[in-house]
């Protein structure tokens, strides 16, 4: 039985990756931060679902700012694969807390790589790099060789982690890969991220419990894919004979305005009646266009995106409509 260690297991990608690895027969370990409230909501179904009754999922308290804990955990678990998905991952928030973002997102990667080196663990390492590293893009579409031009503390931290992964691969012969993932969404996306902010608002406005939605830049263009498909690309990278870096994207770009049109239109609403722009949601330095070229991932990993933009929007709106209905009428429905 293979063992995998996932940092950021309580997040969107971490929870989907945990499911994927458990389905493949892995023993899965995850690092979670101690909090005064429960933060494992995206994993609870694994413990309840009969499909996972024999699954081996173990959670360990820890933090990427704690190098000693990381080394001790590697000695204890001895994972075959490590997936570093943990980060302060909100781009706009990274301008407000740049030091913390760098400590977790950049130096956290360093601490894990150092822990692997010091423990002499023969494992495979995956680093979650980001399309935000391309920032003020130097070419379109963006591919593995496109120069980086980060436009936020988050993106700068990700560039540090990305090049550090390359450096440790070349310096210490580690099996270390980076997945340069473009935007990937799902119903498990955090509610402060733009796509989930939109689909949640659509559900609430349709139900009459919210009046308006406040947004920032509507002209930003993004390459949006479906998160469960993207975590499969992560796993495929670590199954190759040699480590490498890959862009994971759909090859299509859409504006935030288009996302609004599709989301509101799906439930029969005119988005322009409800959406208001607010300067507070603009970034100090904007990233105008992100469009990935996934050719290398298609050729070498055999990975292709399957969920189209319109289908992604509808999956998310349907999930938020269902969740709100349960929230508003769950007690009544449960008794019927």
mmCIF file of C-alpha atoms in Angstrom:
data_model
loop_
_atom_site.group_PDB
_atom_site.id
_atom_site.type_symbol
_atom_site.label_atom_id
_atom_site.label_comp_id
_atom_site.label_asym_id
_atom_site.label_seq_id
_atom_site.Cartn_x
_atom_site.Cartn_y
_atom_site.Cartn_z
ATOM 1 C CA UNK A 1 0.000 0.000 0.000
ATOM 2 C CA UNK A 2 1.448 3.359 -1.057
ATOM 3 C CA UNK A 3 1.459 6.212 1.452
ATOM 4 C CA UNK A 4 0.797 9.817 0.521
ATOM 5 C CA UNK A 5 1.122 12.973 2.601
ATOM 6 C CA UNK A 6 -0.996 15.981 1.618
ATOM 7 C CA UNK A 7 -0.476 19.469 2.975
ATOM 8 C CA UNK A 8 -3.593 21.593 2.555
ATOM 9 C CA UNK A 9 -5.782 18.493 2.699
ATOM 10 C CA UNK A 10 -8.749 20.473 4.084
ATOM 11 C CA UNK A 11 -8.884 22.714 1.011
ATOM 12 C CA UNK A 12 -10.663 22.211 -2.296
ATOM 13 C CA UNK A 13 -7.802 20.440 -4.054
ATOM 14 C CA UNK A 14 -6.673 18.543 -0.976
ATOM 15 C CA UNK A 15 -10.071 16.978 -0.408
ATOM 16 C CA UNK A 16 -10.461 15.908 -4.037
ATOM 17 C CA UNK A 17 -6.918 14.532 -4.097
ATOM 18 C CA UNK A 18 -7.568 12.584 -0.886
ATOM 19 C CA UNK A 19 -10.602 10.956 -2.528
ATOM 20 C CA UNK A 20 -8.624 10.106 -5.658
ATOM 21 C CA UNK A 21 -5.754 8.523 -3.730
ATOM 22 C CA UNK A 22 -8.056 6.585 -1.398
ATOM 23 C CA UNK A 23 -9.890 5.223 -4.456
ATOM 24 C CA UNK A 24 -6.505 4.053 -5.759
ATOM 25 C CA UNK A 25 -5.771 2.182 -2.550
ATOM 26 C CA UNK A 26 -3.368 4.644 -0.919
ATOM 27 C CA UNK A 27 -2.973 5.226 2.769
ATOM 28 C CA UNK A 28 -3.481 9.000 2.997
ATOM 29 C CA UNK A 29 -2.058 11.337 5.631
ATOM 30 C CA UNK A 30 -2.929 15.012 5.823
ATOM 31 C CA UNK A 31 -1.641 17.987 7.774
ATOM 32 C CA UNK A 32 -4.299 20.212 9.339
ATOM 33 C CA UNK A 33 -3.907 23.394 11.362
ATOM 34 C CA UNK A 34 -5.255 23.529 14.897
ATOM 35 C CA UNK A 35 -8.243 25.886 15.068
ATOM 36 C CA UNK A 36 -10.942 26.700 17.604
ATOM 37 C CA UNK A 37 -13.608 25.639 15.099
ATOM 38 C CA UNK A 38 -13.844 22.595 12.866
ATOM 39 C CA UNK A 39 -12.032 23.053 9.542
ATOM 40 C CA UNK A 40 -12.416 19.564 8.099
ATOM 41 C CA UNK A 41 -15.834 20.005 6.469
ATOM 42 C CA UNK A 42 -14.608 18.987 3.008
ATOM 43 C CA UNK A 43 -13.396 15.645 4.412
ATOM 44 C CA UNK A 44 -16.266 14.641 6.691
ATOM 45 C CA UNK A 45 -18.108 12.686 3.993
ATOM 46 C CA UNK A 46 -15.121 10.354 3.657
ATOM 47 C CA UNK A 47 -15.643 9.146 7.214
ATOM 48 C CA UNK A 48 -19.402 8.753 6.678
ATOM 49 C CA UNK A 49 -19.573 7.307 3.157
ATOM 50 C CA UNK A 50 -19.730 3.499 3.053
ATOM 51 C CA UNK A 51 -17.680 3.684 -0.143
ATOM 52 C CA UNK A 52 -14.707 4.635 2.045
ATOM 53 C CA UNK A 53 -15.394 2.271 4.940
ATOM 54 C CA UNK A 54 -12.004 0.565 4.524
ATOM 55 C CA UNK A 55 -10.146 3.759 3.655
ATOM 56 C CA UNK A 56 -7.045 4.656 5.622
ATOM 57 C CA UNK A 57 -7.119 8.420 6.179
ATOM 58 C CA UNK A 58 -5.096 9.984 8.990
ATOM 59 C CA UNK A 59 -4.938 13.660 9.948
ATOM 60 C CA UNK A 60 -2.043 15.237 11.824
ATOM 61 C CA UNK A 61 -1.918 18.655 13.457
ATOM 62 C CA UNK A 62 0.809 20.822 12.022
ATOM 63 C CA UNK A 63 1.737 23.903 10.038
ATOM 64 C CA UNK A 64 4.146 24.759 7.242
ATOM 65 C CA UNK A 65 5.765 27.340 9.508
ATOM 66 C CA UNK A 66 6.989 24.534 11.802
ATOM 67 C CA UNK A 67 10.089 22.856 10.343
ATOM 68 C CA UNK A 68 10.586 20.552 13.325
ATOM 69 C CA UNK A 69 7.066 19.174 13.015
ATOM 70 C CA UNK A 70 7.557 18.521 9.297
ATOM 71 C CA UNK A 71 10.743 16.517 9.842
ATOM 72 C CA UNK A 72 9.211 14.504 12.685
ATOM 73 C CA UNK A 73 6.141 13.730 10.576
ATOM 74 C CA UNK A 74 8.242 12.515 7.650
ATOM 75 C CA UNK A 75 10.206 10.207 9.968
ATOM 76 C CA UNK A 76 6.909 8.909 11.371
ATOM 77 C CA UNK A 77 4.859 8.451 8.196
ATOM 78 C CA UNK A 78 7.586 7.780 5.604
ATOM 79 C CA UNK A 79 5.341 8.698 2.662
ATOM 80 C CA UNK A 80 6.011 7.525 -0.886
ATOM 81 C CA UNK A 81 4.493 10.717 -2.288
ATOM 82 C CA UNK A 82 4.142 14.233 -0.870
ATOM 83 C CA UNK A 83 1.709 16.759 -2.318
ATOM 84 C CA UNK A 84 2.315 20.333 -1.148
ATOM 85 C CA UNK A 85 -1.027 22.066 -1.645
ATOM 86 C CA UNK A 86 -1.019 24.258 1.471
ATOM 87 C CA UNK A 87 -0.701 28.027 1.062
ATOM 88 C CA UNK A 88 -2.181 31.372 1.894
ATOM 89 C CA UNK A 89 -3.822 31.177 -1.483
ATOM 90 C CA UNK A 90 -6.047 34.239 -1.767
ATOM 91 C CA UNK A 91 -4.391 36.667 -4.175
ATOM 92 C CA UNK A 92 -6.159 39.832 -3.008
ATOM 93 C CA UNK A 93 -5.596 38.984 0.664
ATOM 94 C CA UNK A 94 -1.880 38.470 0.009
ATOM 95 C CA UNK A 95 -1.541 42.241 -0.445
ATOM 96 C CA UNK A 96 -2.890 42.705 3.092
ATOM 97 C CA UNK A 97 -0.751 39.999 4.728
ATOM 98 C CA UNK A 98 2.338 39.718 2.498
ATOM 99 C CA UNK A 99 4.725 38.542 5.224
ATOM 100 C CA UNK A 100 2.468 35.697 6.336
ATOM 101 C CA UNK A 101 1.833 34.774 2.690
ATOM 102 C CA UNK A 102 5.573 34.518 2.084
ATOM 103 C CA UNK A 103 6.182 32.560 5.275
ATOM 104 C CA UNK A 104 3.596 29.894 4.451
ATOM 105 C CA UNK A 105 3.523 29.829 0.651
ATOM 106 C CA UNK A 106 7.235 30.370 -0.087
ATOM 107 C CA UNK A 107 9.214 29.336 2.981
ATOM 108 C CA UNK A 108 6.748 26.534 3.705
ATOM 109 C CA UNK A 109 7.867 24.886 0.467
ATOM 110 C CA UNK A 110 11.498 25.313 1.510
ATOM 111 C CA UNK A 111 10.819 23.666 4.882
ATOM 112 C CA UNK A 112 9.246 20.610 3.264
ATOM 113 C CA UNK A 113 12.020 20.183 0.714
ATOM 114 C CA UNK A 114 14.626 20.557 3.456
ATOM 115 C CA UNK A 115 12.788 18.002 5.591
ATOM 116 C CA UNK A 116 12.873 15.539 2.689
ATOM 117 C CA UNK A 117 16.588 16.180 2.174
ATOM 118 C CA UNK A 118 17.512 15.929 5.847
ATOM 119 C CA UNK A 119 15.505 12.749 6.463
ATOM 120 C CA UNK A 120 16.918 11.267 3.222
ATOM 121 C CA UNK A 121 13.415 10.107 2.401
ATOM 122 C CA UNK A 122 13.151 8.503 -1.036
ATOM 123 C CA UNK A 123 9.803 9.945 -2.000
ATOM 124 C CA UNK A 124 8.229 11.873 -4.867
ATOM 125 C CA UNK A 125 7.299 15.521 -4.308
ATOM 126 C CA UNK A 126 4.597 17.612 -5.955
ATOM 127 C CA UNK A 127 4.606 21.404 -5.685
ATOM 128 C CA UNK A 128 1.401 23.326 -6.396
ATOM 129 C CA UNK A 129 2.582 26.152 -8.616
ATOM 130 C CA UNK A 130 0.133 28.682 -10.007
ATOM 131 C CA UNK A 131 -0.773 30.463 -13.229
ATOM 132 C CA UNK A 132 -0.606 33.681 -11.178
ATOM 133 C CA UNK A 133 3.183 33.393 -11.555
ATOM 134 C CA UNK A 134 2.771 34.513 -15.187
ATOM 135 C CA UNK A 135 1.073 37.724 -14.008
ATOM 136 C CA UNK A 136 1.725 40.399 -16.601
ATOM 137 C CA UNK A 137 2.020 37.779 -19.295
ATOM 138 C CA UNK A 138 5.013 37.748 -21.625
ATOM 139 C CA UNK A 139 3.292 35.546 -24.240
ATOM 140 C CA UNK A 140 -0.114 34.012 -24.913
ATOM 141 C CA UNK A 141 -0.914 31.232 -24.381
ATOM 142 C CA UNK A 142 1.357 30.561 -21.432
ATOM 143 C CA UNK A 143 3.383 27.361 -21.349
ATOM 144 C CA UNK A 144 6.129 25.814 -19.223
ATOM 145 C CA UNK A 145 8.830 27.999 -20.793
ATOM 146 C CA UNK A 146 6.955 31.315 -20.552
ATOM 147 C CA UNK A 147 8.844 33.800 -18.312
ATOM 148 C CA UNK A 148 7.214 34.655 -14.997
ATOM 149 C CA UNK A 149 6.103 38.190 -14.123
ATOM 150 C CA UNK A 150 4.293 37.898 -10.760
ATOM 151 C CA UNK A 151 1.904 40.692 -9.792
ATOM 152 C CA UNK A 152 1.063 39.938 -6.150
ATOM 153 C CA UNK A 153 2.804 38.761 -2.972
ATOM 154 C CA UNK A 154 1.052 35.413 -3.467
ATOM 155 C CA UNK A 155 2.403 35.058 -7.002
ATOM 156 C CA UNK A 156 5.913 36.069 -5.880
ATOM 157 C CA UNK A 157 5.791 33.437 -3.144
ATOM 158 C CA UNK A 158 4.689 30.821 -5.664
ATOM 159 C CA UNK A 159 7.573 31.731 -7.980
ATOM 160 C CA UNK A 160 9.966 31.176 -5.065
ATOM 161 C CA UNK A 161 8.440 27.752 -4.361
ATOM 162 C CA UNK A 162 8.470 26.803 -8.024
ATOM 163 C CA UNK A 163 12.138 27.625 -8.653
ATOM 164 C CA UNK A 164 13.126 26.103 -5.338
ATOM 165 C CA UNK A 165 11.508 22.843 -6.439
ATOM 166 C CA UNK A 166 13.522 22.954 -9.660
ATOM 167 C CA UNK A 167 16.667 23.741 -7.669
ATOM 168 C CA UNK A 168 16.254 20.810 -5.272
ATOM 169 C CA UNK A 169 15.502 18.497 -8.193
ATOM 170 C CA UNK A 170 18.707 19.493 -9.942
ATOM 171 C CA UNK A 171 20.897 19.873 -6.830
ATOM 172 C CA UNK A 172 19.883 16.771 -4.879
ATOM 173 C CA UNK A 173 18.446 14.524 -7.608
ATOM 174 C CA UNK A 174 14.996 14.633 -6.002
ATOM 175 C CA UNK A 175 11.897 13.461 -7.828
ATOM 176 C CA UNK A 176 10.255 16.881 -7.548
ATOM 177 C CA UNK A 177 7.562 18.180 -9.906
ATOM 178 C CA UNK A 178 5.634 21.423 -10.184
ATOM 179 C CA UNK A 179 2.150 21.617 -11.614
ATOM 180 C CA UNK A 180 1.459 25.109 -12.962
ATOM 181 C CA UNK A 181 -2.272 24.925 -12.502
ATOM 182 C CA UNK A 182 -4.533 27.535 -14.014
ATOM 183 C CA UNK A 183 -7.764 28.472 -12.226
ATOM 184 C CA UNK A 184 -9.740 25.401 -11.258
ATOM 185 C CA UNK A 185 -13.086 25.565 -9.510
ATOM 186 C CA UNK A 186 -15.790 23.394 -7.969
ATOM 187 C CA UNK A 187 -18.587 23.517 -5.393
ATOM 188 C CA UNK A 188 -15.836 23.107 -2.757
ATOM 189 C CA UNK A 189 -14.155 26.359 -3.755
ATOM 190 C CA UNK A 190 -13.823 28.810 -0.863
ATOM 191 C CA UNK A 191 -16.653 31.332 -0.653
ATOM 192 C CA UNK A 192 -14.316 34.337 -0.947
ATOM 193 C CA UNK A 193 -12.920 33.245 -4.330
ATOM 194 C CA UNK A 194 -14.582 34.995 -7.239
ATOM 195 C CA UNK A 195 -16.300 32.017 -8.888
ATOM 196 C CA UNK A 196 -17.834 30.666 -5.689
ATOM 197 C CA UNK A 197 -18.673 34.183 -4.548
ATOM 198 C CA UNK A 198 -20.704 34.529 -7.746
ATOM 199 C CA UNK A 199 -22.501 31.171 -7.715
ATOM 200 C CA UNK A 200 -23.352 31.451 -4.019
ATOM 201 C CA UNK A 201 -24.765 34.939 -4.603
ATOM 202 C CA UNK A 202 -26.802 33.682 -7.562
ATOM 203 C CA UNK A 203 -28.463 31.096 -5.351
ATOM 204 C CA UNK A 204 -29.154 33.613 -2.587
ATOM 205 C CA UNK A 205 -30.475 36.314 -4.937
ATOM 206 C CA UNK A 206 -32.705 33.784 -6.683
ATOM 207 C CA UNK A 207 -34.078 32.739 -3.282
ATOM 208 C CA UNK A 208 -34.637 36.362 -2.253
ATOM 209 C CA UNK A 209 -32.212 36.376 0.684
ATOM 210 C CA UNK A 210 -29.599 38.645 -0.945
ATOM 211 C CA UNK A 211 -30.116 41.875 -2.874
ATOM 212 C CA UNK A 212 -26.834 42.573 -4.621
ATOM 213 C CA UNK A 213 -23.370 41.243 -5.430
ATOM 214 C CA UNK A 214 -20.313 43.498 -5.142
ATOM 215 C CA UNK A 215 -17.460 42.739 -7.499
ATOM 216 C CA UNK A 216 -14.084 44.074 -8.610
ATOM 217 C CA UNK A 217 -12.620 43.881 -12.130
ATOM 218 C CA UNK A 218 -15.131 42.285 -14.514
ATOM 219 C CA UNK A 219 -12.796 42.339 -17.509
ATOM 220 C CA UNK A 220 -10.140 39.992 -16.079
ATOM 221 C CA UNK A 221 -9.800 36.891 -18.268
ATOM 222 C CA UNK A 222 -9.127 33.477 -16.772
ATOM 223 C CA UNK A 223 -8.677 29.885 -17.919
ATOM 224 C CA UNK A 224 -11.184 28.041 -15.708
ATOM 225 C CA UNK A 225 -11.276 24.250 -15.292
ATOM 226 C CA UNK A 226 -12.850 21.667 -12.979
ATOM 227 C CA UNK A 227 -10.847 20.905 -9.827
ATOM 228 C CA UNK A 228 -11.439 17.108 -9.588
ATOM 229 C CA UNK A 229 -9.857 16.715 -13.027
ATOM 230 C CA UNK A 230 -6.851 18.836 -12.074
ATOM 231 C CA UNK A 231 -5.911 16.735 -9.046
ATOM 232 C CA UNK A 232 -5.698 13.718 -11.347
ATOM 233 C CA UNK A 233 -3.032 15.614 -13.303
ATOM 234 C CA UNK A 234 -1.091 16.062 -10.031
ATOM 235 C CA UNK A 235 -1.151 12.323 -9.409
ATOM 236 C CA UNK A 236 -0.128 11.526 -12.981
ATOM 237 C CA UNK A 237 2.945 13.734 -12.670
ATOM 238 C CA UNK A 238 4.261 11.588 -9.828
ATOM 239 C CA UNK A 239 3.679 8.353 -11.766
ATOM 240 C CA UNK A 240 6.129 9.309 -14.530
ATOM 241 C CA UNK A 241 9.608 7.833 -14.896
ATOM 242 C CA UNK A 242 11.251 11.237 -14.543
ATOM 243 C CA UNK A 243 10.205 14.454 -12.774
ATOM 244 C CA UNK A 244 9.163 17.494 -14.788
ATOM 245 C CA UNK A 245 6.945 20.578 -14.681
ATOM 246 C CA UNK A 246 3.598 20.852 -16.429
ATOM 247 C CA UNK A 247 0.989 23.484 -17.263
ATOM 248 C CA UNK A 248 -2.512 22.227 -16.441
ATOM 249 C CA UNK A 249 -5.247 24.244 -18.143
ATOM 250 C CA UNK A 250 -8.207 24.072 -20.544
ATOM 251 C CA UNK A 251 -6.776 26.276 -23.283
ATOM 252 C CA UNK A 252 -9.848 28.544 -23.163
ATOM 253 C CA UNK A 253 -10.232 31.936 -21.528
ATOM 254 C CA UNK A 254 -13.362 33.719 -20.275
ATOM 255 C CA UNK A 255 -13.936 37.029 -18.533
ATOM 256 C CA UNK A 256 -15.432 37.446 -15.078
ATOM 257 C CA UNK A 257 -18.306 39.162 -16.895
ATOM 258 C CA UNK A 258 -18.940 35.979 -18.891
ATOM 259 C CA UNK A 259 -18.973 33.984 -15.651
ATOM 260 C CA UNK A 260 -21.625 36.366 -14.317
ATOM 261 C CA UNK A 261 -23.684 36.106 -17.494
ATOM 262 C CA UNK A 262 -23.649 32.305 -17.462
ATOM 263 C CA UNK A 263 -24.353 32.014 -13.723
ATOM 264 C CA UNK A 264 -27.235 34.465 -13.526
ATOM 265 C CA UNK A 265 -28.620 33.471 -16.923
ATOM 266 C CA UNK A 266 -28.763 29.820 -15.861
ATOM 267 C CA UNK A 267 -31.401 30.689 -13.233
ATOM 268 C CA UNK A 268 -33.228 33.198 -15.429
ATOM 269 C CA UNK A 269 -31.806 36.410 -13.949
ATOM 270 C CA UNK A 270 -30.208 39.468 -15.565
ATOM 271 C CA UNK A 271 -26.853 39.896 -13.831
ATOM 272 C CA UNK A 272 -26.693 43.626 -14.583
ATOM 273 C CA UNK A 273 -29.625 44.259 -12.230
ATOM 274 C CA UNK A 274 -27.782 42.825 -9.243
ATOM 275 C CA UNK A 275 -24.038 43.266 -9.741
ATOM 276 C CA UNK A 276 -22.303 46.400 -8.513
ATOM 277 C CA UNK A 277 -18.604 47.181 -8.785
ATOM 278 C CA UNK A 278 -16.680 48.128 -5.658
ATOM 279 C CA UNK A 279 -13.113 49.550 -5.713
ATOM 280 C CA UNK A 280 -12.313 47.586 -2.545
ATOM 281 C CA UNK A 281 -12.217 44.400 -4.591
ATOM 282 C CA UNK A 282 -9.670 45.627 -7.121
ATOM 283 C CA UNK A 283 -6.082 44.437 -6.782
ATOM 284 C CA UNK A 284 -3.265 46.992 -6.500
ATOM 285 C CA UNK A 285 -1.689 45.274 -9.535
ATOM 286 C CA UNK A 286 -4.106 43.441 -11.813
ATOM 287 C CA UNK A 287 -3.553 40.296 -13.868
ATOM 288 C CA UNK A 288 -5.557 40.907 -17.023
ATOM 289 C CA UNK A 289 -5.251 37.659 -18.974
ATOM 290 C CA UNK A 290 -4.357 34.066 -18.175
ATOM 291 C CA UNK A 291 -4.596 31.377 -20.857
ATOM 292 C CA UNK A 292 -2.729 28.101 -20.542
ATOM 293 C CA UNK A 293 -1.319 25.737 -23.150
ATOM 294 C CA UNK A 294 -1.760 22.185 -21.776
ATOM 295 C CA UNK A 295 -0.116 20.478 -24.768
ATOM 296 C CA UNK A 296 2.728 18.983 -22.731
ATOM 297 C CA UNK A 297 0.355 17.541 -20.112
ATOM 298 C CA UNK A 298 -1.800 16.055 -22.863
ATOM 299 C CA UNK A 299 1.173 14.498 -24.649
ATOM 300 C CA UNK A 300 3.228 13.208 -21.707
ATOM 301 C CA UNK A 301 0.616 12.640 -18.995
ATOM 302 C CA UNK A 302 -2.300 11.644 -21.200
ATOM 303 C CA UNK A 303 -4.363 14.240 -19.334
ATOM 304 C CA UNK A 304 -7.171 16.188 -20.994
ATOM 305 C CA UNK A 305 -9.780 18.536 -19.471
ATOM 306 C CA UNK A 306 -13.303 17.180 -19.864
ATOM 307 C CA UNK A 307 -15.594 19.734 -18.205
ATOM 308 C CA UNK A 308 -16.403 22.766 -20.339
ATOM 309 C CA UNK A 309 -16.826 26.301 -18.989
ATOM 310 C CA UNK A 310 -20.623 26.322 -19.222
ATOM 311 C CA UNK A 311 -20.860 22.923 -17.528
ATOM 312 C CA UNK A 312 -18.529 24.069 -14.726
ATOM 313 C CA UNK A 313 -20.700 27.117 -14.048
ATOM 314 C CA UNK A 314 -23.845 25.001 -13.913
ATOM 315 C CA UNK A 315 -22.283 22.412 -11.606
ATOM 316 C CA UNK A 316 -21.390 25.177 -9.162
ATOM 317 C CA UNK A 317 -24.735 26.991 -9.362
ATOM 318 C CA UNK A 318 -26.672 23.735 -8.916
ATOM 319 C CA UNK A 319 -24.604 22.869 -5.843
ATOM 320 C CA UNK A 320 -25.119 26.279 -4.247
ATOM 321 C CA UNK A 321 -28.851 26.202 -5.003
ATOM 322 C CA UNK A 322 -29.095 22.783 -3.358
ATOM 323 C CA UNK A 323 -27.018 23.868 -0.349
ATOM 324 C CA UNK A 324 -29.139 26.981 0.199
ATOM 325 C CA UNK A 325 -32.368 25.008 -0.089
ATOM 326 C CA UNK A 326 -31.076 22.608 2.536
ATOM 327 C CA UNK A 327 -30.052 25.534 4.750
ATOM 328 C CA UNK A 328 -33.443 27.241 4.446
ATOM 329 C CA UNK A 329 -35.731 24.221 4.384
ATOM 330 C CA UNK A 330 -33.588 21.335 5.604
ATOM 331 C CA UNK A 331 -35.498 20.756 8.844
ATOM 332 C CA UNK A 332 -38.821 20.708 7.069
ATOM 333 C CA UNK A 333 -37.584 18.451 4.288
ATOM 334 C CA UNK A 334 -35.903 16.083 6.728
ATOM 335 C CA UNK A 335 -39.244 15.413 8.352
ATOM 336 C CA UNK A 336 -41.051 14.692 5.087
#
